[in-house]
mmCIF file of C-alpha atoms in Angstrom:
data_model
loop_
_atom_site.group_PDB
_atom_site.id
_atom_site.type_symbol
_atom_site.label_atom_id
_atom_site.label_comp_id
_atom_site.label_asym_id
_atom_site.label_seq_id
_atom_site.Cartn_x
_atom_site.Cartn_y
_atom_site.Cartn_z
ATOM 1 C CA MET A 23 -18.122 -3.201 17.098
ATOM 2 C CA SER A 24 -20.351 -3.590 13.882
ATOM 3 C CA GLY A 25 -18.326 -4.820 10.900
ATOM 4 C CA ILE A 26 -17.975 -3.360 6.864
ATOM 5 C CA ASN A 27 -19.202 -4.344 3.736
ATOM 6 C CA ILE A 28 -16.553 -3.842 0.627
ATOM 7 C CA LEU A 29 -19.425 -2.573 -1.495
ATOM 8 C CA SER A 30 -16.987 -2.129 -4.118
ATOM 9 C CA THR A 31 -13.236 -1.639 -5.452
ATOM 10 C CA GLY A 32 -11.790 0.118 -8.394
ATOM 11 C CA ALA A 33 -7.452 0.640 -9.673
ATOM 12 C CA TYR A 34 -5.881 2.914 -11.844
ATOM 13 C CA THR A 35 -2.348 1.859 -13.526
ATOM 14 C CA PRO A 36 -0.261 4.029 -15.316
ATOM 15 C CA LEU A 37 -0.152 2.773 -19.478
ATOM 16 C CA LEU A 38 3.826 2.975 -19.378
ATOM 17 C CA ASP A 39 4.704 -0.976 -18.876
ATOM 18 C CA ILE A 40 8.498 -1.212 -17.778
ATOM 19 C CA THR A 41 9.577 -4.681 -18.174
ATOM 20 C CA ASN A 42 12.719 -6.232 -16.589
ATOM 21 C CA ASP A 43 14.395 -5.643 -19.733
ATOM 22 C CA ASP A 44 13.516 -2.199 -19.981
ATOM 23 C CA MET A 45 15.269 -1.802 -16.613
ATOM 24 C CA SER A 46 18.054 -3.824 -17.593
ATOM 25 C CA LYS A 47 19.167 -0.839 -19.679
ATOM 26 C CA ILE A 48 19.452 1.400 -16.951
ATOM 27 C CA VAL A 49 21.307 -0.251 -14.347
ATOM 28 C CA GLU A 50 23.219 -3.970 -14.176
ATOM 29 C CA THR A 51 20.673 -6.399 -14.201
ATOM 30 C CA ASN A 52 18.710 -8.861 -15.847
ATOM 31 C CA ASP A 53 15.194 -10.389 -16.319
ATOM 32 C CA GLU A 54 16.134 -13.807 -14.937
ATOM 33 C CA TRP A 55 17.813 -12.054 -12.146
ATOM 34 C CA ILE A 56 14.740 -9.836 -11.084
ATOM 35 C CA ARG A 57 12.446 -12.530 -11.623
ATOM 36 C CA THR A 58 13.860 -15.718 -9.659
ATOM 37 C CA ARG A 59 14.592 -13.221 -6.989
ATOM 38 C CA THR A 60 11.686 -11.066 -6.484
ATOM 39 C CA GLY A 61 8.777 -12.412 -9.011
ATOM 40 C CA ILE A 62 8.225 -8.972 -10.821
ATOM 41 C CA SER A 63 8.238 -8.931 -14.437
ATOM 42 C CA HIS A 64 6.485 -5.747 -15.058
ATOM 43 C CA ARG A 65 5.604 -2.560 -13.147
ATOM 44 C CA ARG A 66 4.021 0.622 -14.603
ATOM 45 C CA ILE A 67 5.084 3.913 -14.338
ATOM 46 C CA ALA A 68 3.416 7.332 -14.307
ATOM 47 C CA ASN A 69 4.426 9.154 -17.555
ATOM 48 C CA GLY A 70 2.857 12.459 -16.094
ATOM 49 C CA GLU A 71 -0.205 11.050 -14.045
ATOM 50 C CA PRO A 72 -0.131 13.180 -10.896
ATOM 51 C CA THR A 73 -0.828 10.866 -7.904
ATOM 52 C CA TRP A 74 -4.175 12.442 -7.091
ATOM 53 C CA TYR A 75 -5.149 12.002 -10.728
ATOM 54 C CA MET A 76 -4.400 8.367 -10.450
ATOM 55 C CA GLY A 77 -6.973 7.667 -7.233
ATOM 56 C CA SER A 78 -9.581 9.983 -8.611
ATOM 57 C CA MET A 79 -9.416 7.741 -11.308
ATOM 58 C CA ALA A 80 -9.366 4.699 -9.302
ATOM 59 C CA ALA A 81 -11.944 6.820 -6.786
ATOM 60 C CA LYS A 82 -14.252 7.087 -9.656
ATOM 61 C CA GLN A 83 -14.503 3.726 -10.807
ATOM 62 C CA ALA A 84 -15.207 2.449 -7.221
ATOM 63 C CA VAL A 85 -18.229 4.987 -6.898
ATOM 64 C CA GLU A 86 -19.520 3.777 -10.657
ATOM 65 C CA ARG A 87 -19.364 0.146 -9.916
ATOM 66 C CA ALA A 88 -20.873 0.398 -6.176
ATOM 67 C CA GLY A 89 -23.904 3.038 -8.347
ATOM 68 C CA ILE A 90 -23.829 5.097 -5.137
ATOM 69 C CA ASP A 91 -24.446 9.244 -5.573
ATOM 70 C CA PRO A 92 -20.795 10.267 -4.469
ATOM 71 C CA LYS A 93 -22.368 12.985 -2.272
ATOM 72 C CA ASP A 94 -23.854 10.479 0.064
ATOM 73 C CA ILE A 95 -19.725 9.770 0.335
ATOM 74 C CA GLY A 96 -19.106 11.354 4.024
ATOM 75 C CA LEU A 97 -15.470 10.793 4.534
ATOM 76 C CA ILE A 98 -12.616 9.930 2.223
ATOM 77 C CA ILE A 99 -9.383 8.747 3.777
ATOM 78 C CA ASP A 100 -5.869 8.252 1.159
ATOM 79 C CA SER A 101 -3.448 6.787 2.203
ATOM 80 C CA THR A 102 0.301 7.724 0.589
ATOM 81 C CA ILE A 103 4.184 8.288 0.803
ATOM 82 C CA THR A 104 3.798 10.139 -2.536
ATOM 83 C CA GLY A 105 1.675 12.699 -2.262
ATOM 84 C CA ASP A 106 2.119 15.859 -5.097
ATOM 85 C CA PHE A 107 1.924 18.473 -2.536
ATOM 86 C CA VAL A 108 2.930 18.918 0.928
ATOM 87 C CA THR A 109 -0.641 20.546 1.256
ATOM 88 C CA PRO A 110 -3.196 20.242 0.061
ATOM 89 C CA SER A 111 -3.952 16.786 0.975
ATOM 90 C CA MET A 112 -4.634 14.065 -1.962
ATOM 91 C CA ALA A 113 -7.896 12.766 -0.312
ATOM 92 C CA CYS A 114 -9.285 16.927 -0.831
ATOM 93 C CA LEU A 115 -8.324 16.698 -4.801
ATOM 94 C CA VAL A 116 -9.746 13.513 -4.988
ATOM 95 C CA GLN A 117 -13.333 15.021 -3.096
ATOM 96 C CA ARG A 118 -13.093 17.413 -5.808
ATOM 97 C CA GLU A 119 -12.623 15.383 -8.412
ATOM 98 C CA ILE A 120 -15.188 13.061 -7.885
ATOM 99 C CA GLY A 121 -17.772 15.254 -6.621
ATOM 100 C CA ALA A 122 -18.203 14.144 -2.798
ATOM 101 C CA VAL A 123 -19.520 17.954 -1.668
ATOM 102 C CA ASN A 124 -20.182 16.610 1.852
ATOM 103 C CA ALA A 125 -17.117 14.170 2.831
ATOM 104 C CA ALA A 126 -14.111 15.203 5.049
ATOM 105 C CA ALA A 127 -11.042 14.729 3.693
ATOM 106 C CA PHE A 128 -7.650 13.595 5.258
ATOM 107 C CA ASP A 129 -4.285 11.794 4.069
ATOM 108 C CA LEU A 130 -2.864 8.861 6.088
ATOM 109 C CA ASN A 131 0.823 7.827 5.988
ATOM 110 C CA ALA A 132 1.949 4.446 7.075
ATOM 111 C CA ALA A 133 3.658 3.554 4.100
ATOM 112 C CA CYS A 134 3.343 0.149 2.853
ATOM 113 C CA SER A 135 0.991 -0.453 5.656
ATOM 114 C CA GLY A 136 -1.154 2.388 4.895
ATOM 115 C CA PHE A 137 -4.604 0.795 3.286
ATOM 116 C CA VAL A 138 -4.794 -1.475 6.162
ATOM 117 C CA TYR A 139 -4.487 1.364 8.059
ATOM 118 C CA ALA A 140 -7.263 3.155 6.129
ATOM 119 C CA VAL A 141 -9.223 0.647 6.020
ATOM 120 C CA ASP A 142 -9.257 0.164 9.875
ATOM 121 C CA THR A 143 -9.547 3.675 10.395
ATOM 122 C CA ALA A 144 -12.496 3.834 8.490
ATOM 123 C CA HIS A 145 -14.247 0.959 10.384
ATOM 124 C CA ARG A 146 -13.742 2.761 13.758
ATOM 125 C CA PHE A 147 -15.466 6.103 11.679
ATOM 126 C CA LEU A 148 -18.235 4.214 10.534
ATOM 127 C CA ALA A 149 -18.398 2.059 14.365
ATOM 128 C CA THR A 150 -19.117 5.475 16.039
ATOM 129 C CA ASP A 151 -20.594 7.341 14.082
ATOM 130 C CA ASP A 152 -24.209 6.747 12.826
ATOM 131 C CA SER A 153 -24.384 9.737 10.317
ATOM 132 C CA LEU A 154 -21.983 8.212 8.039
ATOM 133 C CA LYS A 155 -23.525 6.258 5.231
ATOM 134 C CA TYR A 156 -19.937 5.607 3.416
ATOM 135 C CA VAL A 157 -16.776 5.907 3.654
ATOM 136 C CA LEU A 158 -14.273 5.945 0.171
ATOM 137 C CA VAL A 159 -10.700 4.614 1.342
ATOM 138 C CA VAL A 160 -7.707 5.770 -1.866
ATOM 139 C CA SER A 161 -4.553 4.259 -2.175
ATOM 140 C CA ASN A 162 -2.463 5.880 -4.623
ATOM 141 C CA GLU A 163 1.278 6.191 -4.979
ATOM 142 C CA LYS A 164 4.058 7.383 -7.476
ATOM 143 C CA LEU A 165 7.053 5.955 -6.082
ATOM 144 C CA SER A 166 8.664 6.919 -9.301
ATOM 145 C CA TYR A 167 8.522 10.147 -7.551
ATOM 146 C CA ILE A 168 11.098 8.548 -4.664
ATOM 147 C CA THR A 169 13.267 5.693 -6.636
ATOM 148 C CA ASN A 170 16.789 6.031 -6.897
ATOM 149 C CA TYR A 171 17.275 4.445 -10.193
ATOM 150 C CA SER A 172 21.063 4.064 -9.802
ATOM 151 C CA ASP A 173 20.470 1.705 -6.829
ATOM 152 C CA ARG A 174 19.869 -1.686 -8.954
ATOM 153 C CA SER A 175 18.980 -3.433 -5.683
ATOM 154 C CA SER A 176 16.039 -0.963 -5.361
ATOM 155 C CA CYS A 177 14.600 0.660 -8.312
ATOM 156 C CA ILE A 178 13.754 -2.817 -9.870
ATOM 157 C CA LEU A 179 11.287 -2.983 -7.337
ATOM 158 C CA PHE A 180 8.836 -0.150 -7.382
ATOM 159 C CA GLY A 181 5.956 0.572 -9.434
ATOM 160 C CA ASP A 182 3.008 3.510 -9.749
ATOM 161 C CA GLY A 183 -1.190 2.948 -9.003
ATOM 162 C CA ALA A 184 -4.137 3.076 -7.280
ATOM 163 C CA ALA A 185 -6.867 1.721 -6.052
ATOM 164 C CA ALA A 186 -9.786 2.597 -4.185
ATOM 165 C CA VAL A 187 -12.755 0.858 -2.460
ATOM 166 C CA LEU A 188 -15.866 1.847 -0.993
ATOM 167 C CA LEU A 189 -17.075 0.762 2.057
ATOM 168 C CA GLU A 190 -20.348 0.863 4.307
ATOM 169 C CA ARG A 191 -21.417 -0.333 7.961
ATOM 170 C CA SER A 192 -22.661 -3.869 8.187
ATOM 171 C CA ASP A 193 -22.933 -6.640 10.536
ATOM 172 C CA LYS A 194 -20.137 -8.979 8.684
ATOM 173 C CA MET A 195 -16.908 -10.419 10.460
ATOM 174 C CA PHE A 196 -14.175 -7.612 11.394
ATOM 175 C CA THR A 197 -11.184 -7.877 13.009
ATOM 176 C CA SER A 198 -7.862 -6.156 12.698
ATOM 177 C CA TRP A 199 -4.478 -5.727 14.523
ATOM 178 C CA LEU A 200 -1.973 -2.581 13.752
ATOM 179 C CA GLY A 201 1.723 -2.823 15.301
ATOM 180 C CA ALA A 202 4.746 -0.787 14.519
ATOM 181 C CA ASP A 203 8.622 -0.798 15.575
ATOM 182 C CA GLY A 204 9.966 2.608 15.113
ATOM 183 C CA THR A 205 13.873 1.346 15.642
ATOM 184 C CA GLY A 206 13.486 -0.418 12.798
ATOM 185 C CA ALA A 207 13.349 3.413 10.767
ATOM 186 C CA LYS A 208 16.901 3.548 9.621
ATOM 187 C CA PHE A 209 16.300 0.276 7.674
ATOM 188 C CA LEU A 210 13.787 1.358 5.286
ATOM 189 C CA TYR A 211 13.506 5.312 4.270
ATOM 190 C CA ALA A 212 13.517 8.009 1.981
ATOM 191 C CA LYS A 213 14.239 11.833 3.200
ATOM 192 C CA ALA A 214 12.050 14.885 2.759
ATOM 193 C CA SER A 215 13.310 17.905 1.039
ATOM 194 C CA HIS A 216 13.497 20.462 3.276
ATOM 195 C CA PRO A 217 16.074 23.163 2.472
ATOM 196 C CA ASP A 218 17.762 25.281 4.886
ATOM 197 C CA ASN A 219 16.051 28.476 6.669
ATOM 198 C CA PRO A 220 18.402 32.072 6.236
ATOM 199 C CA PHE A 221 18.445 32.279 10.031
ATOM 200 C CA MET A 222 20.554 28.892 10.587
ATOM 201 C CA THR A 223 24.060 29.541 12.358
ATOM 202 C CA GLU A 224 26.768 26.972 12.240
ATOM 203 C CA ASP A 225 26.724 25.852 15.627
ATOM 204 C CA ARG A 226 22.958 24.376 14.316
ATOM 205 C CA PHE A 227 21.176 21.848 16.195
ATOM 206 C CA THR A 228 21.510 17.939 15.257
ATOM 207 C CA VAL A 229 20.205 14.779 16.513
ATOM 208 C CA ASP A 230 21.356 11.235 15.085
ATOM 209 C CA ASP A 231 17.855 10.203 13.329
ATOM 210 C CA GLN A 232 19.610 6.545 13.095
ATOM 211 C CA THR A 233 19.528 6.781 9.429
ATOM 212 C CA ASP A 234 23.026 6.965 7.142
ATOM 213 C CA PRO A 235 24.171 10.898 7.066
ATOM 214 C CA ALA A 236 25.804 10.528 4.446
ATOM 215 C CA ILE A 237 22.526 10.178 2.131
ATOM 216 C CA THR A 238 21.671 13.389 0.718
ATOM 217 C CA HIS A 239 19.657 12.083 -2.246
ATOM 218 C CA THR A 240 15.440 12.084 -1.222
ATOM 219 C CA GLY A 241 15.186 8.544 -2.949
ATOM 220 C CA ILE A 242 14.232 5.554 -1.001
ATOM 221 C CA VAL A 243 17.247 3.792 0.859
ATOM 222 C CA GLN A 244 16.708 -0.086 1.819
ATOM 223 C CA ASP A 245 18.225 -2.632 4.150
ATOM 224 C CA GLY A 246 16.888 -5.477 1.840
ATOM 225 C CA LYS A 247 18.124 -7.926 4.598
ATOM 226 C CA GLU A 248 16.640 -5.998 7.623
ATOM 227 C CA VAL A 249 13.474 -5.362 5.933
ATOM 228 C CA TYR A 250 13.301 -9.818 4.553
ATOM 229 C CA LYS A 251 13.710 -10.726 8.227
ATOM 230 C CA PHE A 252 11.254 -7.921 9.094
ATOM 231 C CA ALA A 253 8.891 -8.727 7.048
ATOM 232 C CA THR A 254 8.811 -12.348 7.074
ATOM 233 C CA LYS A 255 7.857 -12.617 10.813
ATOM 234 C CA ALA A 256 5.405 -9.412 10.502
ATOM 235 C CA LEU A 257 2.704 -10.187 8.244
ATOM 236 C CA PRO A 258 2.348 -13.977 10.099
ATOM 237 C CA THR A 259 2.444 -11.725 13.718
ATOM 238 C CA ALA A 260 -0.658 -9.239 11.959
ATOM 239 C CA ALA A 261 -2.365 -12.090 10.462
ATOM 240 C CA LYS A 262 -2.144 -14.006 13.478
ATOM 241 C CA ASN A 263 -2.866 -11.418 16.066
ATOM 242 C CA ALA A 264 -6.056 -10.041 14.050
ATOM 243 C CA ALA A 265 -7.328 -13.746 13.931
ATOM 244 C CA ASP A 266 -6.897 -14.488 17.533
ATOM 245 C CA LYS A 267 -8.882 -11.328 19.093
ATOM 246 C CA ILE A 268 -12.483 -13.295 17.803
ATOM 247 C CA GLY A 269 -10.664 -16.663 17.951
ATOM 248 C CA LEU A 270 -10.408 -17.417 13.840
ATOM 249 C CA ASP A 271 -8.101 -20.137 12.912
ATOM 250 C CA VAL A 272 -6.010 -18.435 10.589
ATOM 251 C CA THR A 273 -6.276 -21.896 8.365
ATOM 252 C CA SER A 274 -10.285 -21.384 7.862
ATOM 253 C CA ILE A 275 -9.283 -18.262 5.720
ATOM 254 C CA ASP A 276 -10.597 -18.630 2.157
ATOM 255 C CA LEU A 277 -7.517 -15.783 0.639
ATOM 256 C CA PHE A 278 -4.870 -13.789 1.933
ATOM 257 C CA ILE A 279 -3.949 -10.721 -0.043
ATOM 258 C CA PRO A 280 -0.757 -9.151 1.017
ATOM 259 C CA HIS A 281 1.616 -6.365 0.317
ATOM 260 C CA GLN A 282 3.417 -7.675 -2.803
ATOM 261 C CA ALA A 283 6.857 -6.345 -1.771
ATOM 262 C CA ASN A 284 8.564 -9.574 -3.139
ATOM 263 C CA ILE A 285 7.362 -12.799 -4.057
ATOM 264 C CA ARG A 286 9.811 -14.862 -1.575
ATOM 265 C CA ILE A 287 8.758 -12.439 1.332
ATOM 266 C CA ILE A 288 5.100 -13.915 0.666
ATOM 267 C CA GLU A 289 6.403 -17.583 0.411
ATOM 268 C CA THR A 290 8.457 -17.453 3.478
ATOM 269 C CA ALA A 291 5.454 -15.763 5.435
ATOM 270 C CA ALA A 292 3.154 -18.318 4.088
ATOM 271 C CA LYS A 293 4.855 -20.984 5.452
ATOM 272 C CA ASN A 294 5.804 -18.973 8.827
ATOM 273 C CA LEU A 295 1.892 -18.772 9.530
ATOM 274 C CA GLY A 296 1.226 -22.589 8.190
ATOM 275 C CA VAL A 297 -1.189 -21.299 5.262
ATOM 276 C CA SER A 298 -0.462 -22.496 1.262
ATOM 277 C CA MET A 299 -0.008 -20.335 -0.935
ATOM 278 C CA ASP A 300 -2.306 -21.429 -3.058
ATOM 279 C CA LYS A 301 -4.558 -19.113 -0.747
ATOM 280 C CA PHE A 302 -2.183 -16.496 -1.222
ATOM 281 C CA PHE A 303 -3.538 -13.901 -4.293
ATOM 282 C CA THR A 304 -0.203 -12.103 -5.884
ATOM 283 C CA ASP A 305 0.352 -9.916 -8.925
ATOM 284 C CA ILE A 306 3.429 -8.952 -8.347
ATOM 285 C CA ASP A 307 4.874 -10.225 -11.854
ATOM 286 C CA LEU A 308 2.341 -7.163 -13.036
ATOM 287 C CA HIS A 309 2.753 -4.431 -11.102
ATOM 288 C CA GLY A 310 5.661 -4.900 -8.975
ATOM 289 C CA ASN A 311 5.559 -2.799 -5.085
ATOM 290 C CA THR A 312 3.363 -0.107 -5.158
ATOM 291 C CA SER A 313 3.435 0.522 -1.490
ATOM 292 C CA SER A 314 0.087 1.113 0.265
ATOM 293 C CA ALA A 315 -1.686 0.610 -3.471
ATOM 294 C CA SER A 316 -0.323 -2.821 -4.068
ATOM 295 C CA ILE A 317 -2.631 -4.458 -1.327
ATOM 296 C CA PRO A 318 -5.977 -2.650 -3.001
ATOM 297 C CA VAL A 319 -4.984 -3.107 -6.316
ATOM 298 C CA ALA A 320 -4.329 -7.024 -5.958
ATOM 299 C CA LEU A 321 -7.524 -6.958 -4.136
ATOM 300 C CA ASN A 322 -9.403 -5.039 -7.741
ATOM 301 C CA ASP A 323 -7.442 -7.838 -9.933
ATOM 302 C CA ALA A 324 -8.977 -10.668 -7.586
ATOM 303 C CA VAL A 325 -12.507 -9.357 -7.428
ATOM 304 C CA GLU A 326 -12.011 -9.364 -11.545
ATOM 305 C CA ARG A 327 -10.304 -12.195 -11.997
ATOM 306 C CA GLY A 328 -13.712 -14.341 -9.525
ATOM 307 C CA VAL A 329 -10.387 -15.504 -7.730
ATOM 308 C CA LEU A 330 -12.573 -13.378 -4.333
ATOM 309 C CA LYS A 331 -16.209 -14.346 -3.985
ATOM 310 C CA ARG A 332 -18.977 -13.061 -2.090
ATOM 311 C CA GLY A 333 -18.859 -14.581 1.486
ATOM 312 C CA ASP A 334 -14.936 -15.717 1.470
ATOM 313 C CA LYS A 335 -12.852 -15.067 4.638
ATOM 314 C CA LEU A 336 -10.363 -12.330 3.394
ATOM 315 C CA CYS A 337 -6.959 -11.084 5.405
ATOM 316 C CA LEU A 338 -5.676 -7.729 4.005
ATOM 317 C CA VAL A 339 -2.221 -8.020 5.124
ATOM 318 C CA GLY A 340 1.241 -5.544 5.168
ATOM 319 C CA PHE A 341 4.132 -4.628 6.389
ATOM 320 C CA GLY A 342 6.137 -1.400 5.353
ATOM 321 C CA ALA A 343 8.803 1.003 6.377
ATOM 322 C CA GLY A 344 8.292 2.619 9.689
ATOM 323 C CA LEU A 345 8.549 -0.171 10.668
ATOM 324 C CA THR A 346 4.407 -0.619 10.592
ATOM 325 C CA MET A 347 2.278 -3.800 9.722
ATOM 326 C CA GLY A 348 -0.834 -4.573 10.045
ATOM 327 C CA SER A 349 -4.087 -7.223 9.351
ATOM 328 C CA VAL A 350 -7.496 -6.732 8.940
ATOM 329 C CA ILE A 351 -10.307 -9.939 8.491
ATOM 330 C CA THR A 352 -13.347 -9.223 7.107
ATOM 331 C CA GLU A 353 -16.083 -11.106 4.596
ATOM 332 C CA TYR A 354 -15.837 -10.421 1.855
#
C-alpha cells in the first residue's frame, strides 16, 4: 500500500478565550486546581460560529497553503460529534464553502479518535482509487453544544475549534492501527435528543443501554477515573500496534501528537510507552480538549512553530468515547 503526504494544514479557533478564572465564575473551581490536574489554562469557545463555519475556515486555510485548485479535491471527510445538523453532513457544507465541486463528502464519528480514523480512511481511499488526487480531512468540534456547564468535573475540560489537512498519495512510510471497546460506552457519552413519537404506548420497548437512565440532559457524561484508566493504556497500545506492523521501534519516532485530553494522561501514556515527554507535543494549555479537532489543531500548531519538520517520523495517536482508539504513523 502507498503512503500519504500531508501537503498542508489549516486551523480555526474562536476568538472568545475562556480562562480558568472565567470558569471559576460559573462553577466552584480555581485556576491552580484546573492547571495542576489537567494542564489547561485556556479554552476557546464559539461565540456564535457554527461547526460547519469553523471547519470551512480551517479547510480554506489548508487549501490556500497548499496552493491547489479546490476542484482537484476528490473527497472530503469530516470528523465531528457536534454537527449543526442531522443532515446535511458537515463535509457537504465544507465542500460548498471552499468550492470543491468535484469532491464526494461524508462525516465520520469516532469521537476524539475521529481525526486518526479519518486520516486512515483517507489513506485507504487514496491507495485504492488512482483517480483521487487529493483528500481533505476536516475535524471541527463545538463541544460547547454538549458541555454540561453545571458539572465542574467536566465543563472545565472542553473547548471548540477546527483544523484540516490536505492529503495526497506518496511513497512515504505509513502504518496505522484502529481499535474500539464498546463495553466502555457507558464511561463517556452524550445522549441525543429524540422526542417521543405520537404513537408510543405505555408498554413501549425498553433496553438497558448501559448508560445512566437518570440522565435526561444531552450534555457530556464522563466517568473520569475509568476514562483515565482506558486512555493511559490505549495511547501506548495504539502507537505500539501501528509501529509493530512495519517493525518500527517507537523510540525512533521524532514527534508524537496525542489527543489533548489531559496532561496527566499524556505523561502517564508516555511513561507506559517508554518514550520521553520531550517527544510529545502538547498545546492543551491553550485549547483544552476539542475532541477530534485536538490532534489536527496541535498538528497545525507544531507545523507553525517549526517543531515538526519535513522528514520527521510523526505519530498521531488518540482515544475517545465509544470507546475508540487509534494511531497513524507517517513521515511528515
